[in-house]
Amino acid sequence: MWTGLINAYKPYLPVSDTTPIVSLHEGNTPLIPIQNMAAHWGIPAKWYVKFEGLNPTGSFKDRGMCMAVTKAKEAGMTRVICASTGNTSASAAAYAAKAGMGCVVLIPKGKIALGKLSQAMMHGATVIQIDGNFDLALQIVRDIAEKEPIALVNSVNPYRIEGQKTGAFEIIDQLSDAPDYHVMPVGNAGNITAYWKGYTEFYNAGKATKRPKMIGFQAEGAAPIVRGHVIPDPETIATAIRIGNPASWKTAEAARDESGGFIGMVSDATITQFQQQLAQKDGVFCEPACAVAIAGVIEAAKRYTFTKDDTIVSIITGHGLKDPDHAISVSTTPIVVEATYEAVSKAIFSN
Ligand code: AN7
C-alpha cells in the first residue's frame, strides 16, 4: 500500500524514525501520455502530463505541505500560517487538520478560485482576505511568523521544497530515467526550484543518466522573471500564478540556466485555449495556471527540434475542478429543452 511520499522517499528527506509524519497519502500521481495533443500539434516526442491535480487536495502543494506540517509538528508548533493564491491555503488547511493544528490563511480578496476557498473553509482554517495581492500577503505572513509562535508554510520554508522535489523522483522512477524536457507553470517559483533539486539529487545518486531542460512558463500579465522586473499589479485569469515578485526568483533562474532551459510567457487567451484543448483531446481537466505547461511545449518547439526519441513531461499542478467559474465562463451554455423524448431527440439529432 502506498502510504505517502515521506515513507516512499525517506532516505532523501529530512526525517528520522521519531518524526511524527503527517500524511494524506499524497504523491504517486500518474504520468499520462497525451498522444492526441501531440498528434494535433505535430510533436513527435513522447509527451506526458504528470497529473498533480490527483493529490489529496487537488494540487501539487500537498507534496510540500506534508513535509512542512510534519516538521512544524515535530518542532512543537501548534499553528501554521500561509499567504496563498488558493492551493497552498487548501493544502495547509487539510494537513493542519490532520495534524490537529490550527491554520491561518491570508488570501487576496476576490482573486482566488471558488474550489480553493471552499477547501480552506471546509477544513476549518481561519480565512483572512486582504485588499491586496499575493505578494503583499506573503510579506505580512513572513513578518508575523518572524515575531509570533506560528509556523510559516509558504515555499520560503525549506521543507516545502524538500517535499516537492519528490515529484522529480517519481518521474524518474516512472520513466526509468529523467525526461529530456520538463515544462511547468511558474508563480512564486518554489516548484521549479524543487523539481530541479529533485532531478539533480537523483542524477547524483545514479538513478538517472541525464537531467532535463527546465522550461518554466508565466502568464503575460504576471511574468516578472521573463520581463526582468517586479510586476506591482500582476493580472491574469490564472489566479494561481497571479504573482509579481516571486520569492524563489534566483533559484528559478539557476534551474533555467544550469539546465539550458528557458522561462517564457503566454497570454490569457492562449491559457484558455490550451486548457480546453487538453480537456477535449486527452481528457485531462486542469486549472488555468497549468495550461501554460501545455502551451509552453508549443512555444518550446520553436526553439528546439523535438524527435521521436525525446520525452517531454508537462506538470499539471492543479485540478480543473478548483476553478469551476472559469470553466463555465469559457464553455458553451447547456441546451435547455422540455423533459420529453421528442425534445431531447431533436436537440441531439437535428443540428
Ligand atoms: C496550480 O497556492 O502560490 O511557482 O499560494 O497553485 O511554486 O509558486 C500557487 C501556485 C502553479 C505556481 N500551479 O507554483 C499558492 C500558490 C498551481 C499553483 C503554481 C501554483 P510556484
Short mmCIF file of C-alpha atoms and ligand atoms in Angstrom, two decimals:
data_model
loop_
_atom_site.label_atom_id
_atom_site.label_comp_id
_atom_site.label_asym_id
_atom_site.label_seq_id
_atom_site.Cartn_x
_atom_site.Cartn_y
_atom_site.Cartn_z
CA MET A 1 0.00 0.00 0.00
CA TRP A 2 1.22 3.48 -0.90
CA THR A 3 1.49 5.46 2.36
CA GLY A 4 2.64 8.83 1.09
CA LEU A 5 5.80 10.37 -0.25
CA ILE A 6 7.65 10.75 3.06
CA ASN A 7 7.60 6.99 3.62
CA ALA A 8 8.41 6.35 -0.05
CA TYR A 9 11.46 8.63 -0.18
CA LYS A 10 12.58 8.72 3.46
CA PRO A 11 16.34 8.40 2.78
CA TYR A 12 16.19 11.59 0.71
CA LEU A 13 14.13 13.64 3.17
CA PRO A 14 14.96 15.39 6.47
CA VAL A 15 13.05 12.97 8.73
CA SER A 16 14.09 10.48 11.40
CA ASP A 17 12.41 7.41 12.89
CA THR A 18 10.81 9.57 15.58
CA THR A 19 9.44 12.26 13.24
CA PRO A 20 5.61 12.41 13.58
CA ILE A 21 4.70 12.02 9.90
CA VAL A 22 1.57 13.91 8.85
CA SER A 23 0.30 12.37 5.63
CA LEU A 24 -2.81 12.09 3.49
CA HIS A 25 -1.00 9.52 1.32
CA GLU A 26 -0.08 12.21 -1.20
CA GLY A 27 2.13 11.62 -4.24
CA ASN A 28 2.27 8.60 -6.57
CA THR A 29 0.43 10.61 -9.23
CA PRO A 30 0.15 9.20 -12.77
CA LEU A 31 2.22 10.14 -15.80
CA ILE A 32 -0.40 10.20 -18.56
CA PRO A 33 0.55 10.20 -22.27
CA ILE A 34 -1.21 12.95 -24.23
CA GLN A 35 -0.81 11.45 -27.69
CA ASN A 36 -3.86 13.24 -29.12
CA MET A 37 -2.41 16.66 -28.31
CA ALA A 38 0.97 15.53 -29.65
CA ALA A 39 -0.61 14.40 -32.92
CA HIS A 40 -2.65 17.59 -33.22
CA TRP A 41 0.38 19.83 -32.80
CA GLY A 42 2.85 17.65 -34.70
CA ILE A 43 5.03 16.99 -31.66
CA PRO A 44 6.90 13.74 -32.46
CA ALA A 45 8.21 13.24 -28.90
CA LYS A 46 6.67 11.08 -26.16
CA TRP A 47 4.65 13.74 -24.37
CA TYR A 48 3.24 13.10 -20.88
CA VAL A 49 1.43 15.08 -18.23
CA LYS A 50 2.16 14.42 -14.56
CA PHE A 51 -1.31 14.91 -13.12
CA GLU A 52 -0.61 16.54 -9.78
CA GLY A 53 -4.28 17.51 -9.59
CA LEU A 54 -4.83 13.94 -8.34
CA ASN A 55 -3.16 14.67 -4.99
CA PRO A 56 -5.45 14.61 -1.90
CA THR A 57 -6.39 18.32 -2.04
CA GLY A 58 -6.19 18.52 -5.82
CA SER A 59 -2.81 20.20 -6.28
CA PHE A 60 0.95 19.65 -6.07
CA LYS A 61 1.05 21.69 -2.88
CA ASP A 62 0.37 18.51 -0.86
CA ARG A 63 3.91 17.29 -1.59
CA GLY A 64 5.47 20.25 0.18
CA MET A 65 2.77 20.65 2.77
CA CYS A 66 3.06 17.15 4.22
CA MET A 67 6.75 17.88 4.90
CA ALA A 68 6.22 21.44 6.19
CA VAL A 69 3.41 20.45 8.58
CA THR A 70 5.31 17.32 9.70
CA LYS A 71 8.34 19.43 10.59
CA ALA A 72 6.22 22.11 12.29
CA LYS A 73 4.60 19.41 14.42
CA GLU A 74 7.98 17.89 15.21
CA ALA A 75 9.18 21.32 16.35
CA GLY A 76 6.21 21.54 18.76
CA MET A 77 4.32 24.25 16.91
CA THR A 78 0.53 24.32 17.30
CA ARG A 79 -0.41 26.61 14.41
CA VAL A 80 0.62 27.21 10.81
CA ILE A 81 0.16 30.28 8.61
CA CYS A 82 0.47 30.99 4.89
CA ALA A 83 -0.31 33.51 2.19
CA SER A 84 -1.91 31.98 -0.85
CA THR A 85 -3.38 32.36 -4.29
CA GLY A 86 -5.55 29.41 -3.22
CA ASN A 87 -3.94 26.00 -3.48
CA THR A 88 -1.43 26.49 -0.67
CA SER A 89 -4.26 27.54 1.65
CA ALA A 90 -6.35 24.48 0.73
CA SER A 91 -3.41 22.16 1.37
CA ALA A 92 -2.26 23.87 4.58
CA ALA A 93 -5.81 23.72 5.94
CA ALA A 94 -6.12 19.99 5.22
CA TYR A 95 -2.72 18.97 6.64
CA ALA A 96 -3.14 21.19 9.71
CA ALA A 97 -6.49 19.48 10.32
CA LYS A 98 -4.84 16.06 10.03
CA ALA A 99 -2.12 17.15 12.45
CA GLY A 100 -4.59 18.60 14.95
CA MET A 101 -3.06 22.03 14.48
CA GLY A 102 -4.57 25.44 13.82
CA CYS A 103 -4.29 27.11 10.43
CA VAL A 104 -4.45 30.74 9.34
CA VAL A 105 -4.54 31.67 5.64
CA LEU A 106 -4.19 35.10 4.03
CA ILE A 107 -5.68 35.42 0.56
CA PRO A 108 -6.18 38.23 -1.96
CA LYS A 109 -9.83 39.28 -1.75
CA GLY A 110 -11.92 38.16 -4.72
CA LYS A 111 -8.93 36.70 -6.55
CA ILE A 112 -8.94 33.06 -5.54
CA ALA A 113 -10.83 30.30 -7.29
CA LEU A 114 -14.04 29.12 -5.63
CA GLY A 115 -12.99 25.49 -5.13
CA LYS A 116 -9.86 26.51 -3.25
CA LEU A 117 -11.70 28.92 -0.98
CA SER A 118 -14.28 26.23 -0.18
CA GLN A 119 -11.50 23.83 0.83
CA ALA A 120 -9.83 26.22 3.29
CA MET A 121 -13.24 26.95 4.81
CA MET A 122 -14.35 23.31 5.00
CA HIS A 123 -11.10 22.21 6.68
CA GLY A 124 -11.70 24.82 9.36
CA ALA A 125 -8.91 27.30 8.69
CA THR A 126 -9.14 30.91 9.80
CA VAL A 127 -9.50 32.62 6.42
CA ILE A 128 -8.41 36.26 6.24
CA GLN A 129 -8.94 38.17 2.99
CA ILE A 130 -6.82 41.23 2.33
CA ASP A 131 -7.37 44.09 -0.06
CA GLY A 132 -4.06 43.38 -1.76
CA ASN A 133 -2.30 40.80 -3.89
CA PHE A 134 -0.37 37.62 -3.02
CA ASP A 135 2.99 39.40 -2.83
CA LEU A 136 1.72 41.74 -0.11
CA ALA A 137 0.03 38.85 1.74
CA LEU A 138 3.32 36.92 1.74
CA GLN A 139 5.19 39.90 3.16
CA ILE A 140 2.68 40.18 6.00
CA VAL A 141 2.74 36.49 6.97
CA ARG A 142 6.56 36.44 6.83
CA ASP A 143 6.64 39.35 9.28
CA ILE A 144 4.09 37.70 11.59
CA ALA A 145 5.85 34.31 11.61
CA GLU A 146 9.12 36.02 12.47
CA LYS A 147 7.66 37.55 15.63
CA GLU A 148 4.98 35.08 16.74
CA PRO A 149 4.99 31.32 17.55
CA ILE A 150 3.29 30.26 14.33
CA ALA A 151 4.96 28.20 11.58
CA LEU A 152 5.19 29.73 8.12
CA VAL A 153 4.36 27.08 5.48
CA ASN A 154 4.85 29.03 2.25
CA SER A 155 7.57 27.73 -0.06
CA VAL A 156 10.14 30.05 1.60
CA ASN A 157 10.01 27.26 4.21
CA PRO A 158 12.79 24.91 3.00
CA TYR A 159 10.79 21.79 4.00
CA ARG A 160 8.23 22.67 1.31
CA ILE A 161 10.96 22.40 -1.32
CA GLU A 162 12.13 19.08 0.17
CA GLY A 163 8.67 17.57 -0.18
CA GLN A 164 8.05 18.97 -3.65
CA LYS A 165 11.33 17.63 -5.05
CA THR A 166 9.78 14.13 -4.82
CA GLY A 167 7.79 14.97 -7.96
CA ALA A 168 11.07 14.66 -9.88
CA PHE A 169 11.89 11.39 -8.06
CA GLU A 170 8.57 9.90 -9.14
CA ILE A 171 9.02 10.94 -12.77
CA ILE A 172 12.45 9.29 -12.86
CA ASP A 173 11.02 6.15 -11.23
CA GLN A 174 8.12 6.09 -13.69
CA LEU A 175 10.24 6.61 -16.84
CA SER A 176 13.31 4.72 -15.54
CA ASP A 177 15.26 7.90 -16.37
CA ALA A 178 14.80 11.67 -16.40
CA PRO A 179 12.84 13.19 -19.31
CA ASP A 180 14.59 15.42 -21.87
CA TYR A 181 12.27 18.38 -21.35
CA HIS A 182 10.37 19.40 -18.21
CA VAL A 183 7.70 22.08 -18.66
CA MET A 184 5.79 23.74 -15.80
CA PRO A 185 3.99 26.86 -14.59
CA VAL A 186 6.00 29.37 -12.53
CA GLY A 187 4.40 31.61 -9.90
CA ASN A 188 6.29 32.10 -6.67
CA ALA A 189 8.92 29.79 -8.24
CA GLY A 190 9.19 27.28 -5.39
CA ASN A 191 8.16 24.33 -7.52
CA ILE A 192 10.69 24.84 -10.34
CA THR A 193 13.34 25.16 -7.62
CA ALA A 194 12.13 21.92 -6.04
CA TYR A 195 11.98 19.91 -9.29
CA TRP A 196 15.50 20.94 -10.25
CA LYS A 197 16.74 19.91 -6.81
CA GLY A 198 14.98 16.54 -7.16
CA TYR A 199 16.32 15.84 -10.65
CA THR A 200 19.82 16.79 -9.50
CA GLU A 201 19.72 14.59 -6.39
CA PHE A 202 18.54 11.51 -8.30
CA TYR A 203 21.08 12.17 -11.07
CA ASN A 204 23.84 12.37 -8.47
CA ALA A 205 22.55 9.16 -6.85
CA GLY A 206 22.91 7.38 -10.21
CA LYS A 207 19.16 6.90 -10.71
CA ALA A 208 19.09 8.96 -13.92
CA THR A 209 21.56 9.29 -16.78
CA LYS A 210 20.64 12.92 -17.52
CA ARG A 211 18.77 15.96 -16.27
CA PRO A 212 16.02 17.67 -18.30
CA LYS A 213 15.98 21.16 -19.74
CA MET A 214 13.82 23.13 -17.29
CA ILE A 215 11.19 25.18 -19.10
CA GLY A 216 9.02 27.47 -17.00
CA PHE A 217 6.01 29.47 -18.13
CA GLN A 218 4.27 32.51 -16.68
CA ALA A 219 1.13 34.40 -17.71
CA GLU A 220 1.84 37.55 -19.75
CA GLY A 221 0.25 39.84 -17.15
CA ALA A 222 2.26 38.24 -14.32
CA ALA A 223 5.66 37.50 -15.86
CA PRO A 224 8.28 39.17 -13.65
CA ILE A 225 11.02 36.65 -14.42
CA VAL A 226 10.54 36.94 -18.19
CA ARG A 227 10.39 40.75 -18.07
CA GLY A 228 13.24 41.02 -15.58
CA HIS A 229 11.48 43.23 -13.06
CA VAL A 230 8.84 43.10 -10.32
CA ILE A 231 5.25 43.47 -11.57
CA PRO A 232 3.48 45.64 -8.94
CA ASP A 233 -0.06 44.81 -10.17
CA PRO A 234 0.01 41.33 -11.70
CA GLU A 235 -3.17 40.35 -13.60
CA THR A 236 -4.20 37.05 -15.19
CA ILE A 237 -7.20 34.73 -15.28
CA ALA A 238 -4.78 32.07 -14.00
CA THR A 239 -5.16 33.32 -10.42
CA ALA A 240 -2.87 30.58 -9.06
CA ILE A 241 0.11 32.30 -10.70
CA ARG A 242 -1.01 35.91 -10.28
CA ILE A 243 2.30 36.74 -8.60
CA GLY A 244 4.52 39.75 -9.35
CA ASN A 245 7.55 39.23 -7.12
CA PRO A 246 8.44 35.53 -6.78
CA ALA A 247 10.19 34.58 -3.54
CA SER A 248 12.35 31.94 -5.27
CA TRP A 249 13.28 34.14 -8.27
CA LYS A 250 17.04 33.48 -8.04
CA THR A 251 16.78 29.69 -7.73
CA ALA A 252 14.30 29.59 -10.63
CA GLU A 253 16.85 31.40 -12.80
CA ALA A 254 19.54 29.00 -11.61
CA ALA A 255 17.39 25.98 -12.62
CA ARG A 256 16.76 27.57 -16.00
CA ASP A 257 20.42 28.41 -16.64
CA GLU A 258 22.05 25.25 -15.24
CA SER A 259 19.69 23.07 -17.29
CA GLY A 260 19.92 25.09 -20.51
CA GLY A 261 16.18 25.77 -20.50
CA PHE A 262 14.18 28.99 -20.61
CA ILE A 263 11.27 30.80 -18.98
CA GLY A 264 8.60 32.17 -21.30
CA MET A 265 5.10 33.61 -21.15
CA VAL A 266 1.73 33.17 -22.84
CA SER A 267 -1.47 35.26 -22.98
CA ASP A 268 -4.67 34.58 -21.06
CA ALA A 269 -6.40 33.70 -24.34
CA THR A 270 -3.75 31.06 -25.02
CA ILE A 271 -4.14 29.70 -21.49
CA THR A 272 -7.87 29.17 -22.00
CA GLN A 273 -7.33 27.67 -25.48
CA PHE A 274 -4.89 25.06 -24.16
CA GLN A 275 -6.91 24.32 -21.04
CA GLN A 276 -9.87 23.47 -23.29
CA GLN A 277 -7.79 21.50 -25.78
CA LEU A 278 -6.19 19.31 -23.13
CA ALA A 279 -9.62 18.59 -21.65
CA GLN A 280 -11.24 17.91 -25.02
CA LYS A 281 -8.47 15.95 -26.77
CA ASP A 282 -6.87 13.98 -23.94
CA GLY A 283 -9.45 14.02 -21.16
CA VAL A 284 -7.37 15.86 -18.57
CA PHE A 285 -9.10 18.79 -16.84
CA CYS A 286 -6.53 21.19 -15.41
CA GLU A 287 -6.91 24.56 -13.77
CA PRO A 288 -5.93 27.58 -15.94
CA ALA A 289 -2.41 28.02 -14.49
CA CYS A 290 -1.33 24.56 -15.64
CA ALA A 291 -2.32 25.18 -19.24
CA VAL A 292 0.89 27.24 -19.58
CA ALA A 293 2.79 23.95 -19.24
CA ILE A 294 0.98 22.68 -22.36
CA ALA A 295 1.14 25.92 -24.37
CA GLY A 296 4.79 26.14 -23.33
CA VAL A 297 5.62 22.97 -25.25
CA ILE A 298 4.33 24.53 -28.47
CA GLU A 299 6.44 27.62 -27.73
CA ALA A 300 9.46 25.41 -26.97
CA ALA A 301 9.03 23.66 -30.34
CA LYS A 302 10.05 26.99 -31.93
CA ARG A 303 13.44 26.76 -30.17
CA TYR A 304 14.18 23.06 -30.06
CA THR A 305 13.79 20.25 -32.58
CA PHE A 306 11.88 17.52 -30.77
CA THR A 307 12.43 13.97 -32.07
CA LYS A 308 10.51 10.73 -31.52
CA ASP A 309 13.16 9.63 -29.03
CA ASP A 310 12.64 12.69 -26.82
CA THR A 311 10.49 12.63 -23.71
CA ILE A 312 8.60 15.71 -22.57
CA VAL A 313 6.83 15.98 -19.22
CA SER A 314 4.35 18.81 -18.55
CA ILE A 315 3.39 19.27 -14.90
CA ILE A 316 -0.35 19.66 -14.36
CA THR A 317 -0.10 21.30 -10.96
CA GLY A 318 -3.79 21.61 -10.10
CA HIS A 319 -7.17 20.05 -10.95
CA GLY A 320 -9.65 21.88 -13.16
CA LEU A 321 -12.39 21.45 -10.54
CA LYS A 322 -10.57 24.05 -8.46
CA ASP A 323 -11.90 26.81 -10.70
CA PRO A 324 -15.40 25.90 -11.92
CA ASP A 325 -16.29 29.56 -12.58
CA HIS A 326 -13.62 29.90 -15.24
CA ALA A 327 -14.51 26.58 -16.86
CA ILE A 328 -18.18 27.52 -17.12
CA SER A 329 -17.48 31.06 -18.31
CA VAL A 330 -15.49 29.83 -21.33
CA SER A 331 -17.79 26.93 -22.26
CA THR A 332 -20.98 26.63 -24.30
CA THR A 333 -24.13 27.04 -22.22
CA PRO A 334 -26.07 23.77 -21.74
CA ILE A 335 -29.09 23.32 -24.03
CA VAL A 336 -32.42 23.60 -22.19
CA VAL A 337 -35.34 21.56 -23.56
CA GLU A 338 -38.63 20.08 -22.40
CA ALA A 339 -38.44 16.78 -20.47
CA THR A 340 -39.68 14.62 -23.36
CA TYR A 341 -38.17 12.02 -25.70
CA GLU A 342 -39.02 14.18 -28.73
CA ALA A 343 -37.43 17.36 -27.41
CA VAL A 344 -34.23 15.61 -26.29
CA SER A 345 -34.02 13.64 -29.52
CA LYS A 346 -34.49 16.81 -31.57
CA ALA A 347 -31.76 18.60 -29.59
CA ILE A 348 -29.33 15.74 -30.28
CA PHE A 349 -30.02 14.87 -33.91
CA SER A 350 -31.44 17.90 -35.67
CA ASN A 351 -28.32 20.07 -35.64
C1 AN7 B 1 -1.93 25.22 -9.75
O1 AN7 B 1 -1.30 28.50 -3.70
O2 AN7 B 1 1.37 30.26 -4.94
O3 AN7 B 1 5.94 28.61 -8.80
O4 AN7 B 1 -0.39 30.29 -2.90
O5 AN7 B 1 -1.48 26.83 -7.46
O6 AN7 B 1 5.83 27.05 -6.85
O7 AN7 B 1 4.57 29.19 -6.82
C2 AN7 B 1 0.17 28.55 -6.01
C3 AN7 B 1 0.98 28.37 -7.08
C4 AN7 B 1 1.44 26.55 -10.25
C5 AN7 B 1 2.99 28.04 -9.09
N1 AN7 B 1 0.30 25.90 -10.41
O8 AN7 B 1 3.89 27.33 -8.29
C6 AN7 B 1 -0.47 29.40 -3.78
C7 AN7 B 1 0.44 29.45 -4.93
C8 AN7 B 1 -0.68 25.99 -9.50
C9 AN7 B 1 -0.49 26.78 -8.36
C10 AN7 B 1 1.69 27.36 -9.16
C11 AN7 B 1 0.71 27.49 -8.19
P1 AN7 B 1 5.14 28.08 -7.64
#
